[in-house]
Short mmCIF file of C-alpha atoms in Angstrom, two decimals:
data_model
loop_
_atom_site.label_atom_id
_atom_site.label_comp_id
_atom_site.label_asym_id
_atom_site.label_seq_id
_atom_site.Cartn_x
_atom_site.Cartn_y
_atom_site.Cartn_z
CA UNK A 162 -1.29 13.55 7.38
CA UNK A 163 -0.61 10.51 9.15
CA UNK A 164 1.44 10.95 12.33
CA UNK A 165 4.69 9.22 12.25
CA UNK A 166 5.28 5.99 14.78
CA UNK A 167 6.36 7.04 18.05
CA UNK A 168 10.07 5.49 18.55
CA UNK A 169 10.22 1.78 20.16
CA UNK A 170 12.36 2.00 23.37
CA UNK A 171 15.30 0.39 21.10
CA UNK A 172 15.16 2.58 18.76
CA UNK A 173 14.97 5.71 22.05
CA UNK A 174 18.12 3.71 23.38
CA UNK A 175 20.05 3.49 19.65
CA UNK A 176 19.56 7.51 19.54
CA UNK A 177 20.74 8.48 22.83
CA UNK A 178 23.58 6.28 22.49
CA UNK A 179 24.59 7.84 19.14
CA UNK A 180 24.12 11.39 20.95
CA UNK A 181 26.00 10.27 23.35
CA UNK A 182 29.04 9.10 20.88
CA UNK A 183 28.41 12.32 18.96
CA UNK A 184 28.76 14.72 22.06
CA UNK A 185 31.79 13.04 23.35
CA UNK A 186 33.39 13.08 19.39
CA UNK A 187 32.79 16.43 19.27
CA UNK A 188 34.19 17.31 22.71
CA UNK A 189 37.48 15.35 21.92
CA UNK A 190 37.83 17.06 18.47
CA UNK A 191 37.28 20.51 19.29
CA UNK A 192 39.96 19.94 22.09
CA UNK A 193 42.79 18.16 20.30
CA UNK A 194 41.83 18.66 16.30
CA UNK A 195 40.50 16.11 14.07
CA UNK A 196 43.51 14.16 13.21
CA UNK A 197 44.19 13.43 16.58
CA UNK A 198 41.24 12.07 17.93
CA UNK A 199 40.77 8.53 17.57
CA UNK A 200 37.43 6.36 17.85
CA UNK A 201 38.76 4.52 20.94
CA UNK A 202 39.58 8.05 22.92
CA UNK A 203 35.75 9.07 21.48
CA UNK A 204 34.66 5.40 22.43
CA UNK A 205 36.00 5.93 26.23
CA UNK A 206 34.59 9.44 26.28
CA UNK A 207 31.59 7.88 25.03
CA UNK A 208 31.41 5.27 27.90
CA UNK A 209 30.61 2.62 24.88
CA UNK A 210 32.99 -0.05 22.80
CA UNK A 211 35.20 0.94 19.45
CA UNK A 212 32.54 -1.71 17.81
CA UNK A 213 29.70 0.40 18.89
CA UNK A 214 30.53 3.88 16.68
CA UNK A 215 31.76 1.50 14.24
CA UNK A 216 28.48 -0.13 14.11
CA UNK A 217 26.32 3.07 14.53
CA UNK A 218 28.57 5.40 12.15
CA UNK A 219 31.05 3.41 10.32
CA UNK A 220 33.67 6.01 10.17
CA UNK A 221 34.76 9.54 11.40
CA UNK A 222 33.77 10.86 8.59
CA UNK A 223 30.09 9.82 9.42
CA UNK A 224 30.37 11.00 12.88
CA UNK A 225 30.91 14.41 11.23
CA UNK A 226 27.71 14.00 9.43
CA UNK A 227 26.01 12.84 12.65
CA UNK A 228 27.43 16.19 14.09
CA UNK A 229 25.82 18.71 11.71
CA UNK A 230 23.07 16.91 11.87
CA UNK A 231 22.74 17.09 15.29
CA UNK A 232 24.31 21.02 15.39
CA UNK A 233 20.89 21.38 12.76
CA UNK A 234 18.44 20.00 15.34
CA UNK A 235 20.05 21.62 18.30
CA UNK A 236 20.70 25.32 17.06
CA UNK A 237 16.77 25.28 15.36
CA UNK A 238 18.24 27.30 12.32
CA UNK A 239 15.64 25.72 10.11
CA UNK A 240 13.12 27.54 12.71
CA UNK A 241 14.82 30.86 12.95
CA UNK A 242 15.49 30.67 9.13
CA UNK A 243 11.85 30.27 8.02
CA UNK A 244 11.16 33.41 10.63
CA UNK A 245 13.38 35.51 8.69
CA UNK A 246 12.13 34.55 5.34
CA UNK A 247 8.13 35.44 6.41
CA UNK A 248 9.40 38.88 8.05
CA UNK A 249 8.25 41.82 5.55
CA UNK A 250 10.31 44.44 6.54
CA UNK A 251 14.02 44.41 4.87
CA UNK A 252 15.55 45.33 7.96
CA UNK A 253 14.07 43.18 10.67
CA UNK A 254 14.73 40.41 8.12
CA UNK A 255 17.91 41.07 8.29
CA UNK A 256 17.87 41.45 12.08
CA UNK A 257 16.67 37.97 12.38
CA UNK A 258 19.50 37.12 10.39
CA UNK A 259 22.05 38.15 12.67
CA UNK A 260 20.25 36.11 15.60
CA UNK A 261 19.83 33.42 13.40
CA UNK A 262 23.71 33.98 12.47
CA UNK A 263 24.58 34.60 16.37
CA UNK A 264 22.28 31.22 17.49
CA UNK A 265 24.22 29.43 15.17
CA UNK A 266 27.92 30.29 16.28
CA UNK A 267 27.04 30.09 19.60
CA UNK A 268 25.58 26.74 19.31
CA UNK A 269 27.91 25.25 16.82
CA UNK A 270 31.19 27.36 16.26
CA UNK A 271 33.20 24.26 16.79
CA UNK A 272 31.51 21.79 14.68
CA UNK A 273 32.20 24.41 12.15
CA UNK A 274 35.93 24.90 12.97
CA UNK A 275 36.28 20.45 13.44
CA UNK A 276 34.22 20.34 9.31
CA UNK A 277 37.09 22.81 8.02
CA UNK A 278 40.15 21.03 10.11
CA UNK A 279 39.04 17.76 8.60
CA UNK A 280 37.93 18.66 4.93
CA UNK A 281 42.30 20.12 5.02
CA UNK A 282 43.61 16.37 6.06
CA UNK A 283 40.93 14.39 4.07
CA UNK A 284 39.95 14.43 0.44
CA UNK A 285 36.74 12.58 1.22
CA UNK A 286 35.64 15.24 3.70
CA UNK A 287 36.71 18.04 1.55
CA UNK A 288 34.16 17.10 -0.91
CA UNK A 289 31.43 16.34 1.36
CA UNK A 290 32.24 19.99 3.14
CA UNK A 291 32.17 20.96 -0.26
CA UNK A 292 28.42 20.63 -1.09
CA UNK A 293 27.63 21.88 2.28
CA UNK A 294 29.13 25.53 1.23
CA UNK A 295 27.42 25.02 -1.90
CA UNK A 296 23.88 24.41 -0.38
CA UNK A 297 24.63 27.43 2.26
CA UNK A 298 25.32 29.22 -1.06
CA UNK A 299 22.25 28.55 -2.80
CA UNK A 300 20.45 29.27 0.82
CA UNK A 301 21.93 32.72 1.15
CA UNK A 302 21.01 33.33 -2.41
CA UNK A 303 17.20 32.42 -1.90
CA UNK A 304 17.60 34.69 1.38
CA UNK A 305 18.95 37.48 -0.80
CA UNK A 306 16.56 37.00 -3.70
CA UNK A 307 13.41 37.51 -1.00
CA UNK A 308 14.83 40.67 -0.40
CA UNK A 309 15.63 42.10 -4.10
CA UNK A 310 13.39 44.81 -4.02
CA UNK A 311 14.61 46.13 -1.42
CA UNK A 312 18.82 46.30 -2.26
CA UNK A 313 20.47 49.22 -2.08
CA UNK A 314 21.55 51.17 -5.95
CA UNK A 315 24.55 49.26 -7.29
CA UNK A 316 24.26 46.28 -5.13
CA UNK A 317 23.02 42.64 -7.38
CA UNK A 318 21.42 39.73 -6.27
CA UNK A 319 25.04 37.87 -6.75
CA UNK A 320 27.04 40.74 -4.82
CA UNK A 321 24.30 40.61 -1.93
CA UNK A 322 24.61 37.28 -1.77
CA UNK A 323 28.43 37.43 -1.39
CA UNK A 324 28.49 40.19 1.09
CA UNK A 325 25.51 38.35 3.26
CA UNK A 326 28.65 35.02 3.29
CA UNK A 327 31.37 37.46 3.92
CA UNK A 328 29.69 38.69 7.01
CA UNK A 329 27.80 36.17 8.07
CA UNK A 330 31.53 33.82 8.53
CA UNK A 331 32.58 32.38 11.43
CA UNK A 332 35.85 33.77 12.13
CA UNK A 333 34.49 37.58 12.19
CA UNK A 334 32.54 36.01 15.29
CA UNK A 335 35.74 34.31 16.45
CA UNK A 336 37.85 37.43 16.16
CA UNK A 337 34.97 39.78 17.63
CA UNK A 338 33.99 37.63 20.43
CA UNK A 339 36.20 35.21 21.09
CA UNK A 340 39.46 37.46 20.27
CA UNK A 341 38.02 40.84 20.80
CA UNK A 342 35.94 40.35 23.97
CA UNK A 343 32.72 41.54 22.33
CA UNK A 344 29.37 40.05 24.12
CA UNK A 345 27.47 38.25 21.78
CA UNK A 346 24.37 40.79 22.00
CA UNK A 347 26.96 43.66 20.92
CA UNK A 348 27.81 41.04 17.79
CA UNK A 349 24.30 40.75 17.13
CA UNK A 350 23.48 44.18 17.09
CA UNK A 351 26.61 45.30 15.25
CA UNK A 352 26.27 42.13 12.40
CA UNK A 353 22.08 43.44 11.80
CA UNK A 354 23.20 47.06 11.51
CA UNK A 355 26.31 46.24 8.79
CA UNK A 356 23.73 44.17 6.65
CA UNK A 357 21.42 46.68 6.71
CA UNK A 358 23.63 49.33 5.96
CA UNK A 359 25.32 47.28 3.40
CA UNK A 360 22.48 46.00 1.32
CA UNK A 361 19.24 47.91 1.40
CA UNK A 362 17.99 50.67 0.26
CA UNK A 363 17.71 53.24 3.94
CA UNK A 364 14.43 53.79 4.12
CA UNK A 365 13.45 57.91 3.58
CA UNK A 366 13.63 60.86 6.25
CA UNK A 367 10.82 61.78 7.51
CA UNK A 368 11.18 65.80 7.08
CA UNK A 369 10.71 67.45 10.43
CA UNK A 370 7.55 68.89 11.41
CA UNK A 371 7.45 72.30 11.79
CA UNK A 372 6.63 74.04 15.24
#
């Protein structure tokens, strides 16, 4: 494989300028709400000119796309995702899960909660967010469909799948950590256990040895 070219000090300067712009967006956003945050208050936060994000993003609608993007990179889901998929116990799959779950919302709750406030206020963004639940649909699925030999009687592919999105959603983090007071490692443990008592099969008792 070829190596790709290293980045020309332009192109290093371009990138740090558009984190920059992305951080400050995102700041400004999950502090007022999407409607209210305009590219000149992200432009001051970003230390840079209205013409510059215009330039680099075109809209606020790209800046969301910049911030997934960037959420993505930051969170290493990808990473912690391909983890879970090579583990071959059910259970410690599903462990991995709920870090890879926790990472996330830890990392990226808000870019979440900005991607929902817009895709309510504009159509545009509501279709965009659209595909984006339908590609974590088809991800969950692929999750679920690694571990089909392993579901619990009565529980399908499609109802695994469901119950992996219902519990995997942001606001049952928001309610148990942010509302509830729960530390994230109690979320973590508590999200791992409820998947694995929820979808797979326990494994058997060991009978107890005799003395």
């Amino acid at each position: 494989m070829v190596p790709s070219p290293r980045p020309t000090h332009r192109q290093r300067q371009a990138q740090e300028t558009k984190d920059r712009v992305i951080a400050a967006a995102r700041s400004l956003m999950a502090a007022k709400g999407w409607a209210a945050t305009t590219i000149d208050a992200i432009a001051s936060g970003a230390g840079v000119a209205p013409q510059t994000i215009y330039a680099a993003f075109g809209n606020k609608r790209a800046l969301l796309e910049g911030m997934r993007h960037a959420m993505l990179r930051d969170s290493k889901i990808p990473e912690l995702m391909a983890d879970a998929a090579a583990e071959p116990s059910a259970s410690r799959r599903l462990g991995l899960w709920a870090q890879l779950v926790r990472q996330q919302m830890e990392t990226s709750y808000d870019v979440i909660s900005i991607h929902r406030q817009a895709a309510a206020s504009d159509p545009n963004v509501a279709a965009a967010y659209r595909k984006v639940l339908d590609n974590r649909a088809r991800t969950l699925a692929g999750f679920i469909h690694g571990l089909r030999a392993d579901l619990a009687p009565g529980i399908d592919e499609a109802t695994a799948s469901d119950l992996l999105w219902c519990f995997s959603n942001e606001e049952i983090y928001r309610e148990l950590v942010e509302e509830r007071g729960w530390s994230a490692d109690r979320y973590q443990q508590w999200l791992a256990a409820t998947l694995v008592a929820q979808l797979i099969t326990p494994p058997p008792r060991q009978p107890k040895s005799g003395l």
